[in-house]
PDB file of C-alpha atoms in Angstrom:
ATOM      1  CA  GLY A   1     -13.478 160.716 175.895  1.00  0.00           C
ATOM      2  CA  ALA A   2     -13.590 161.079 171.898  1.00  0.00           C
ATOM      3  CA  GLY A   3     -15.620 163.842 170.913  1.00  0.00           C
ATOM      4  CA  VAL A   4     -17.507 164.314 167.555  1.00  0.00           C
ATOM      5  CA  SER A   5     -15.911 163.166 164.629  1.00  0.00           C
ATOM      6  CA  GLN A   6     -16.548 164.042 161.018  1.00  0.00           C
ATOM      7  CA  SER A   7     -14.839 162.732 157.671  1.00  0.00           C
ATOM      8  CA  PRO A   8     -13.609 163.501 155.458  1.00  0.00           C
ATOM      9  CA  SER A   9     -12.058 166.578 156.771  1.00  0.00           C
ATOM     10  CA  ASN A  10     -11.846 168.220 153.234  1.00  0.00           C
ATOM     11  CA  LYS A  11     -13.428 167.170 150.093  1.00  0.00           C
ATOM     12  CA  VAL A  12     -12.989 168.793 146.591  1.00  0.00           C
ATOM     13  CA  THR A  13     -15.580 167.686 144.186  1.00  0.00           C
ATOM     14  CA  GLU A  14     -16.663 168.775 140.663  1.00  0.00           C
ATOM     15  CA  LYS A  15     -19.944 170.363 139.836  1.00  0.00           C
ATOM     16  CA  GLY A  16     -22.577 168.115 139.291  1.00  0.00           C
ATOM     17  CA  LYS A  17     -21.096 165.060 141.378  1.00  0.00           C
ATOM     18  CA  ASP A  18     -22.750 163.699 144.577  1.00  0.00           C
ATOM     19  CA  VAL A  19     -20.911 163.912 147.797  1.00  0.00           C
ATOM     20  CA  GLU A  20     -21.327 162.175 151.154  1.00  0.00           C
ATOM     21  CA  LEU A  21     -20.333 163.632 154.657  1.00  0.00           C
ATOM     22  CA  ARG A  22     -20.002 161.544 157.778  1.00  0.00           C
ATOM     23  CA  CYS A  23     -20.559 162.355 161.386  1.00  0.00           C
ATOM     24  CA  ASP A  24     -19.665 160.195 164.242  1.00  0.00           C
ATOM     25  CA  PRO A  25     -21.517 161.689 167.319  1.00  0.00           C
ATOM     26  CA  ILE A  26     -20.371 161.041 170.844  1.00  0.00           C
ATOM     27  CA  SER A  27     -21.218 157.926 172.099  1.00  0.00           C
ATOM     28  CA  GLY A  28     -24.463 157.749 173.849  1.00  0.00           C
ATOM     29  CA  HIS A  29     -25.670 161.046 172.477  1.00  0.00           C
ATOM     30  CA  THR A  30     -29.321 160.855 171.289  1.00  0.00           C
ATOM     31  CA  ALA A  31     -29.491 164.180 169.402  1.00  0.00           C
ATOM     32  CA  LEU A  32     -27.593 165.171 166.284  1.00  0.00           C
ATOM     33  CA  TYR A  33     -27.462 168.135 164.490  1.00  0.00           C
ATOM     34  CA  TRP A  34     -25.942 169.364 161.101  1.00  0.00           C
ATOM     35  CA  TYR A  35     -25.112 173.173 160.348  1.00  0.00           C
ATOM     36  CA  ARG A  36     -23.446 174.580 157.384  1.00  0.00           C
ATOM     37  CA  GLN A  37     -21.118 177.400 157.730  1.00  0.00           C
ATOM     38  CA  SER A  38     -20.620 179.589 154.527  1.00  0.00           C
ATOM     39  CA  LEU A  39     -18.287 182.526 153.986  1.00  0.00           C
ATOM     40  CA  GLY A  40     -19.906 185.517 155.558  1.00  0.00           C
ATOM     41  CA  GLN A  41     -23.234 183.555 156.552  1.00  0.00           C
ATOM     42  CA  GLY A  42     -22.530 182.394 160.068  1.00  0.00           C
ATOM     43  CA  LEU A  43     -23.783 179.068 160.726  1.00  0.00           C
ATOM     44  CA  GLU A  44     -27.187 177.928 159.445  1.00  0.00           C
ATOM     45  CA  PHE A  45     -29.287 174.778 160.685  1.00  0.00           C
ATOM     46  CA  LEU A  46     -29.761 172.072 158.364  1.00  0.00           C
ATOM     47  CA  ILE A  47     -31.178 169.098 160.226  1.00  0.00           C
ATOM     48  CA  TYR A  48     -31.852 167.757 163.648  1.00  0.00           C
ATOM     49  CA  PHE A  49     -32.163 164.138 164.535  1.00  0.00           C
ATOM     50  CA  GLN A  50     -33.405 163.101 168.094  1.00  0.00           C
ATOM     51  CA  GLY A  51     -33.724 159.336 168.918  1.00  0.00           C
ATOM     52  CA  ASN A  52     -36.166 157.624 166.618  1.00  0.00           C
ATOM     53  CA  SER A  53     -38.164 160.592 166.050  1.00  0.00           C
ATOM     54  CA  ALA A  54     -38.674 161.815 162.563  1.00  0.00           C
ATOM     55  CA  PRO A  55     -35.857 164.283 161.818  1.00  0.00           C
ATOM     56  CA  ASP A  56     -36.482 168.227 161.373  1.00  0.00           C
ATOM     57  CA  LYS A  57     -35.379 168.729 157.881  1.00  0.00           C
ATOM     58  CA  SER A  58     -36.676 172.228 157.597  1.00  0.00           C
ATOM     59  CA  GLY A  59     -33.250 173.637 157.123  1.00  0.00           C
ATOM     60  CA  LEU A  60     -32.191 171.894 154.260  1.00  0.00           C
ATOM     61  CA  PRO A  61     -31.762 174.390 151.494  1.00  0.00           C
ATOM     62  CA  SER A  62     -32.851 172.282 148.485  1.00  0.00           C
ATOM     63  CA  ASP A  63     -34.050 168.615 147.592  1.00  0.00           C
ATOM     64  CA  ARG A  64     -30.507 167.937 146.481  1.00  0.00           C
ATOM     65  CA  PHE A  65     -29.841 167.563 150.318  1.00  0.00           C
ATOM     66  CA  SER A  66     -30.441 164.647 152.409  1.00  0.00           C
ATOM     67  CA  ALA A  67     -29.469 163.278 155.663  1.00  0.00           C
ATOM     68  CA  GLU A  68     -29.798 159.829 157.487  1.00  0.00           C
ATOM     69  CA  ARG A  69     -28.990 158.612 160.854  1.00  0.00           C
ATOM     70  CA  THR A  70     -28.484 154.892 161.051  1.00  0.00           C
ATOM     71  CA  GLY A  71     -28.925 152.957 164.405  1.00  0.00           C
ATOM     72  CA  GLY A  72     -29.292 156.114 166.275  1.00  0.00           C
ATOM     73  CA  SER A  73     -25.536 156.823 165.977  1.00  0.00           C
ATOM     74  CA  VAL A  74     -23.597 157.730 162.720  1.00  0.00           C
ATOM     75  CA  SER A  75     -25.358 160.010 160.369  1.00  0.00           C
ATOM     76  CA  THR A  76     -24.516 160.990 156.568  1.00  0.00           C
ATOM     77  CA  LEU A  77     -25.256 164.154 155.015  1.00  0.00           C
ATOM     78  CA  THR A  78     -25.607 163.540 151.066  1.00  0.00           C
ATOM     79  CA  ILE A  79     -25.612 166.358 148.709  1.00  0.00           C
ATOM     80  CA  GLN A  80     -26.491 165.386 145.120  1.00  0.00           C
ATOM     81  CA  ARG A  81     -25.686 167.232 141.999  1.00  0.00           C
ATOM     82  CA  THR A  82     -23.251 169.672 143.646  1.00  0.00           C
ATOM     83  CA  GLN A  83     -23.365 173.286 142.981  1.00  0.00           C
ATOM     84  CA  GLN A  84     -20.623 175.901 143.901  1.00  0.00           C
ATOM     85  CA  GLU A  85     -22.875 177.613 146.104  1.00  0.00           C
ATOM     86  CA  ASP A  86     -23.033 174.272 148.292  1.00  0.00           C
ATOM     87  CA  SER A  87     -19.039 175.234 149.165  1.00  0.00           C
ATOM     88  CA  ALA A  88     -18.816 175.578 152.832  1.00  0.00           C
ATOM     89  CA  VAL A  89     -17.700 174.125 156.035  1.00  0.00           C
ATOM     90  CA  TYR A  90     -20.424 171.501 157.023  1.00  0.00           C
ATOM     91  CA  LEU A  91     -20.667 171.088 160.985  1.00  0.00           C
ATOM     92  CA  CYS A  92     -21.996 168.249 162.951  1.00  0.00           C
ATOM     93  CA  ALA A  93     -23.016 168.703 166.549  1.00  0.00           C
ATOM     94  CA  SER A  94     -24.216 166.067 169.137  1.00  0.00           C
ATOM     95  CA  THR A  95     -25.891 166.357 172.584  1.00  0.00           C
ATOM     96  CA  LEU A  96     -26.696 163.818 175.329  1.00  0.00           C
ATOM     97  CA  GLN A  97     -30.502 164.533 174.890  1.00  0.00           C
ATOM     98  CA  ALA A  98     -33.076 167.148 173.765  1.00  0.00           C
ATOM     99  CA  GLY A  99     -32.899 170.220 175.874  1.00  0.00           C
ATOM    100  CA  ALA A 100     -29.185 169.698 176.915  1.00  0.00           C
ATOM    101  CA  ASN A 101     -27.450 172.834 177.487  1.00  0.00           C
ATOM    102  CA  GLU A 102     -24.179 172.213 175.313  1.00  0.00           C
ATOM    103  CA  GLN A 103     -23.907 171.240 171.771  1.00  0.00           C
ATOM    104  CA  TYR A 104     -20.672 169.290 170.930  1.00  0.00           C
ATOM    105  CA  PHE A 105     -19.478 170.199 167.833  1.00  0.00           C
ATOM    106  CA  GLY A 106     -16.930 168.388 165.347  1.00  0.00           C
ATOM    107  CA  PRO A 107     -14.116 169.783 163.438  1.00  0.00           C
ATOM    108  CA  GLY A 108     -16.050 170.188 160.244  1.00  0.00           C
ATOM    109  CA  THR A 109     -15.770 168.935 156.682  1.00  0.00           C
ATOM    110  CA  ARG A 110     -14.731 171.688 154.320  1.00  0.00           C
ATOM    111  CA  LEU A 111     -16.564 170.988 150.883  1.00  0.00           C
ATOM    112  CA  THR A 112     -15.162 172.753 147.752  1.00  0.00           C
ATOM    113  CA  VAL A 113     -17.145 172.455 144.522  1.00  0.00           C
ATOM    114  CA  THR A 114     -15.216 173.422 141.553  1.00  0.00           C
TER     115      THR A 114
ATOM    116  CA  ALA B   1     -38.918 185.846 163.091  1.00  0.00           C
ATOM    117  CA  GLN B   2     -36.179 184.266 164.941  1.00  0.00           C
ATOM    118  CA  ARG B   3     -32.740 186.038 164.402  1.00  0.00           C
ATOM    119  CA  VAL B   4     -29.503 186.826 165.995  1.00  0.00           C
ATOM    120  CA  THR B   5     -27.573 189.880 164.984  1.00  0.00           C
ATOM    121  CA  GLN B   6     -23.952 190.677 165.722  1.00  0.00           C
ATOM    122  CA  PRO B   7     -23.469 194.310 164.591  1.00  0.00           C
ATOM    123  CA  GLU B   8     -19.613 193.973 164.540  1.00  0.00           C
ATOM    124  CA  LYS B   9     -17.684 191.712 162.472  1.00  0.00           C
ATOM    125  CA  LEU B  10     -14.400 192.488 163.642  1.00  0.00           C
ATOM    126  CA  LEU B  11     -12.912 194.066 166.960  1.00  0.00           C
ATOM    127  CA  SER B  12      -9.239 194.895 167.848  1.00  0.00           C
ATOM    128  CA  VAL B  13      -8.047 195.793 170.946  1.00  0.00           C
ATOM    129  CA  PHE B  14      -4.940 195.579 173.003  1.00  0.00           C
ATOM    130  CA  LYS B  15      -4.185 193.468 175.709  1.00  0.00           C
ATOM    131  CA  GLY B  16      -5.656 194.394 179.000  1.00  0.00           C
ATOM    132  CA  ALA B  17      -8.440 196.632 177.250  1.00  0.00           C
ATOM    133  CA  PRO B  18     -12.205 196.054 178.012  1.00  0.00           C
ATOM    134  CA  VAL B  19     -13.948 194.304 175.409  1.00  0.00           C
ATOM    135  CA  GLU B  20     -17.684 194.120 174.617  1.00  0.00           C
ATOM    136  CA  LEU B  21     -19.278 191.798 171.915  1.00  0.00           C
ATOM    137  CA  LYS B  22     -22.664 192.613 171.086  1.00  0.00           C
ATOM    138  CA  CYS B  23     -25.550 190.530 170.553  1.00  0.00           C
ATOM    139  CA  ASN B  24     -29.060 191.253 169.878  1.00  0.00           C
ATOM    140  CA  TYR B  25     -32.042 188.755 169.000  1.00  0.00           C
ATOM    141  CA  SER B  26     -35.577 188.347 168.013  1.00  0.00           C
ATOM    142  CA  TYR B  27     -37.876 185.626 169.334  1.00  0.00           C
ATOM    143  CA  SER B  28     -41.391 185.630 170.390  1.00  0.00           C
ATOM    144  CA  GLY B  29     -40.787 183.009 173.196  1.00  0.00           C
ATOM    145  CA  SER B  30     -38.714 182.614 176.297  1.00  0.00           C
ATOM    146  CA  PRO B  31     -35.167 183.076 175.015  1.00  0.00           C
ATOM    147  CA  GLU B  32     -32.164 180.522 175.815  1.00  0.00           C
ATOM    148  CA  LEU B  33     -29.061 182.346 174.663  1.00  0.00           C
ATOM    149  CA  PHE B  34     -25.461 181.071 174.417  1.00  0.00           C
ATOM    150  CA  TRP B  35     -22.034 182.321 173.601  1.00  0.00           C
ATOM    151  CA  TYR B  36     -19.965 179.795 171.358  1.00  0.00           C
ATOM    152  CA  VAL B  37     -16.170 180.386 170.658  1.00  0.00           C
ATOM    153  CA  GLN B  38     -13.998 178.968 167.943  1.00  0.00           C
ATOM    154  CA  TYR B  39     -10.266 179.572 168.792  1.00  0.00           C
ATOM    155  CA  SER B  40      -7.650 179.251 165.406  1.00  0.00           C
ATOM    156  CA  ARG B  41      -7.618 175.480 164.333  1.00  0.00           C
ATOM    157  CA  GLN B  42      -9.929 174.329 167.041  1.00  0.00           C
ATOM    158  CA  ARG B  43     -13.607 173.429 166.755  1.00  0.00           C
ATOM    159  CA  LEU B  44     -16.563 175.306 168.037  1.00  0.00           C
ATOM    160  CA  GLN B  45     -17.230 175.287 171.744  1.00  0.00           C
ATOM    161  CA  LEU B  46     -19.299 176.619 174.423  1.00  0.00           C
ATOM    162  CA  LEU B  47     -18.381 179.676 176.037  1.00  0.00           C
ATOM    163  CA  LEU B  48     -21.168 180.252 178.363  1.00  0.00           C
ATOM    164  CA  ARG B  49     -24.894 180.060 178.550  1.00  0.00           C
ATOM    165  CA  HIS B  50     -27.196 182.786 179.949  1.00  0.00           C
ATOM    166  CA  ILE B  51     -29.291 180.352 182.513  1.00  0.00           C
ATOM    167  CA  SER B  52     -26.012 179.530 184.467  1.00  0.00           C
ATOM    168  CA  ARG B  53     -25.151 183.255 185.021  1.00  0.00           C
ATOM    169  CA  GLU B  54     -21.565 182.175 185.259  1.00  0.00           C
ATOM    170  CA  SER B  55     -18.272 183.884 184.561  1.00  0.00           C
ATOM    171  CA  ILE B  56     -16.027 181.663 182.259  1.00  0.00           C
ATOM    172  CA  LYS B  57     -12.391 182.818 181.306  1.00  0.00           C
ATOM    173  CA  GLY B  58     -13.282 186.278 182.792  1.00  0.00           C
ATOM    174  CA  PHE B  59     -16.165 186.780 180.270  1.00  0.00           C
ATOM    175  CA  THR B  60     -19.726 187.443 181.524  1.00  0.00           C
ATOM    176  CA  ALA B  61     -22.962 188.019 179.651  1.00  0.00           C
ATOM    177  CA  ASP B  62     -26.396 189.262 180.801  1.00  0.00           C
ATOM    178  CA  LEU B  63     -29.643 188.530 179.243  1.00  0.00           C
ATOM    179  CA  ASN B  64     -31.552 192.002 178.877  1.00  0.00           C
ATOM    180  CA  LYS B  65     -35.147 190.965 177.798  1.00  0.00           C
ATOM    181  CA  GLY B  66     -35.962 194.781 177.606  1.00  0.00           C
ATOM    182  CA  GLU B  67     -33.470 195.443 175.307  1.00  0.00           C
ATOM    183  CA  THR B  68     -33.413 191.948 173.793  1.00  0.00           C
ATOM    184  CA  SER B  69     -29.686 191.868 174.053  1.00  0.00           C
ATOM    185  CA  PHE B  70     -27.109 189.514 175.407  1.00  0.00           C
ATOM    186  CA  HIS B  71     -23.728 191.223 175.191  1.00  0.00           C
ATOM    187  CA  LEU B  72     -20.491 189.565 176.121  1.00  0.00           C
ATOM    188  CA  LYS B  73     -17.942 191.441 178.293  1.00  0.00           C
ATOM    189  CA  LYS B  74     -14.655 191.101 179.448  1.00  0.00           C
ATOM    190  CA  PRO B  75     -12.981 193.815 181.578  1.00  0.00           C
ATOM    191  CA  PHE B  76      -9.337 193.003 180.513  1.00  0.00           C
ATOM    192  CA  ALA B  77      -8.659 191.109 177.384  1.00  0.00           C
ATOM    193  CA  GLN B  78      -5.974 188.835 177.166  1.00  0.00           C
ATOM    194  CA  GLU B  79      -4.243 187.532 173.760  1.00  0.00           C
ATOM    195  CA  GLU B  80      -5.392 184.025 174.237  1.00  0.00           C
ATOM    196  CA  ASP B  81      -9.158 185.622 173.815  1.00  0.00           C
ATOM    197  CA  SER B  82      -8.482 186.027 170.161  1.00  0.00           C
ATOM    198  CA  ALA B  83     -10.905 184.014 168.260  1.00  0.00           C
ATOM    199  CA  MET B  84     -14.359 183.972 166.387  1.00  0.00           C
ATOM    200  CA  TYR B  85     -17.332 184.458 168.908  1.00  0.00           C
ATOM    201  CA  TYR B  86     -20.689 183.411 167.996  1.00  0.00           C
ATOM    202  CA  CYS B  87     -23.998 184.706 169.694  1.00  0.00           C
ATOM    203  CA  ALA B  88     -26.492 181.678 169.692  1.00  0.00           C
ATOM    204  CA  LEU B  89     -30.324 181.284 170.416  1.00  0.00           C
ATOM    205  CA  ARG B  90     -31.885 178.087 171.037  1.00  0.00           C
ATOM    206  CA  ILE B  91     -35.225 177.630 169.370  1.00  0.00           C
ATOM    207  CA  THR B  92     -37.413 174.732 170.658  1.00  0.00           C
ATOM    208  CA  GLN B  93     -40.570 174.070 168.574  1.00  0.00           C
ATOM    209  CA  GLY B  94     -42.690 170.957 168.047  1.00  0.00           C
ATOM    210  CA  GLY B  95     -40.414 168.297 169.032  1.00  0.00           C
ATOM    211  CA  SER B  96     -37.525 169.698 167.431  1.00  0.00           C
ATOM    212  CA  GLU B  97     -34.636 172.086 168.375  1.00  0.00           C
ATOM    213  CA  LYS B  98     -31.749 174.043 166.952  1.00  0.00           C
ATOM    214  CA  LEU B  99     -29.376 176.934 167.321  1.00  0.00           C
ATOM    215  CA  VAL B 100     -29.809 179.946 165.493  1.00  0.00           C
ATOM    216  CA  PHE B 101     -26.449 181.812 165.335  1.00  0.00           C
ATOM    217  CA  GLY B 102     -25.391 185.254 164.571  1.00  0.00           C
ATOM    218  CA  LYS B 103     -22.836 185.832 161.699  1.00  0.00           C
ATOM    219  CA  GLY B 104     -20.187 185.751 164.274  1.00  0.00           C
ATOM    220  CA  MET B 105     -17.209 188.323 165.187  1.00  0.00           C
ATOM    221  CA  LYS B 106     -13.512 188.226 165.228  1.00  0.00           C
ATOM    222  CA  LEU B 107     -11.767 189.491 168.081  1.00  0.00           C
ATOM    223  CA  THR B 108      -8.072 190.020 168.055  1.00  0.00           C
ATOM    224  CA  VAL B 109      -6.243 191.067 171.063  1.00  0.00           C
ATOM    225  CA  ASN B 110      -2.871 192.693 170.106  1.00  0.00           C
ATOM    226  CA  PRO B 111       0.315 192.663 172.567  1.00  0.00           C
TER     227      PRO B 111
END
């Protein structure tokens, strides 16, 4: 079946612009995660959604970052007033339910802020 | 503090040689550890998890709570093992969960 999909695959934006990154999880997966993969920094947790519960936003690096998940499916990560340090690969993952043993990752969105 | 450390960034070996990718963790709770792998131009995927004590593609990893380690081993590396390997610790807290990743290690297996 279809895996996690993300769009766009690449995004180049100018400093100060807003960007939206989209994640389509695997159908039926209730848990959704966003991570950021920066050069030399590995993967950092950003935000976690589980069903209708309040999201865990503890990993968001600043108030310029926000995310929502509509209808328990598609998620959008928004970065306002982008900075050069926001340049990274943004990965989305989903699992069937909380506590599942495997997170299924999307291909990522490579964001470049010029 | 919750932390995963992969002390080596790069490892280059010849085909047939043994490999050991080191991973150490810091966590006050009961650890759940995973190895994820990312092959060239592919997405990140689960390789193995400590609770299942399985061997995947010839790789094994044993959780050593005394040494707080979860090293990944393979006795005879193959060229197709060349990839980025990430050790990860699952944190479950207050209704939330996340993976804390190490910074990754690039394994190159030469012919």
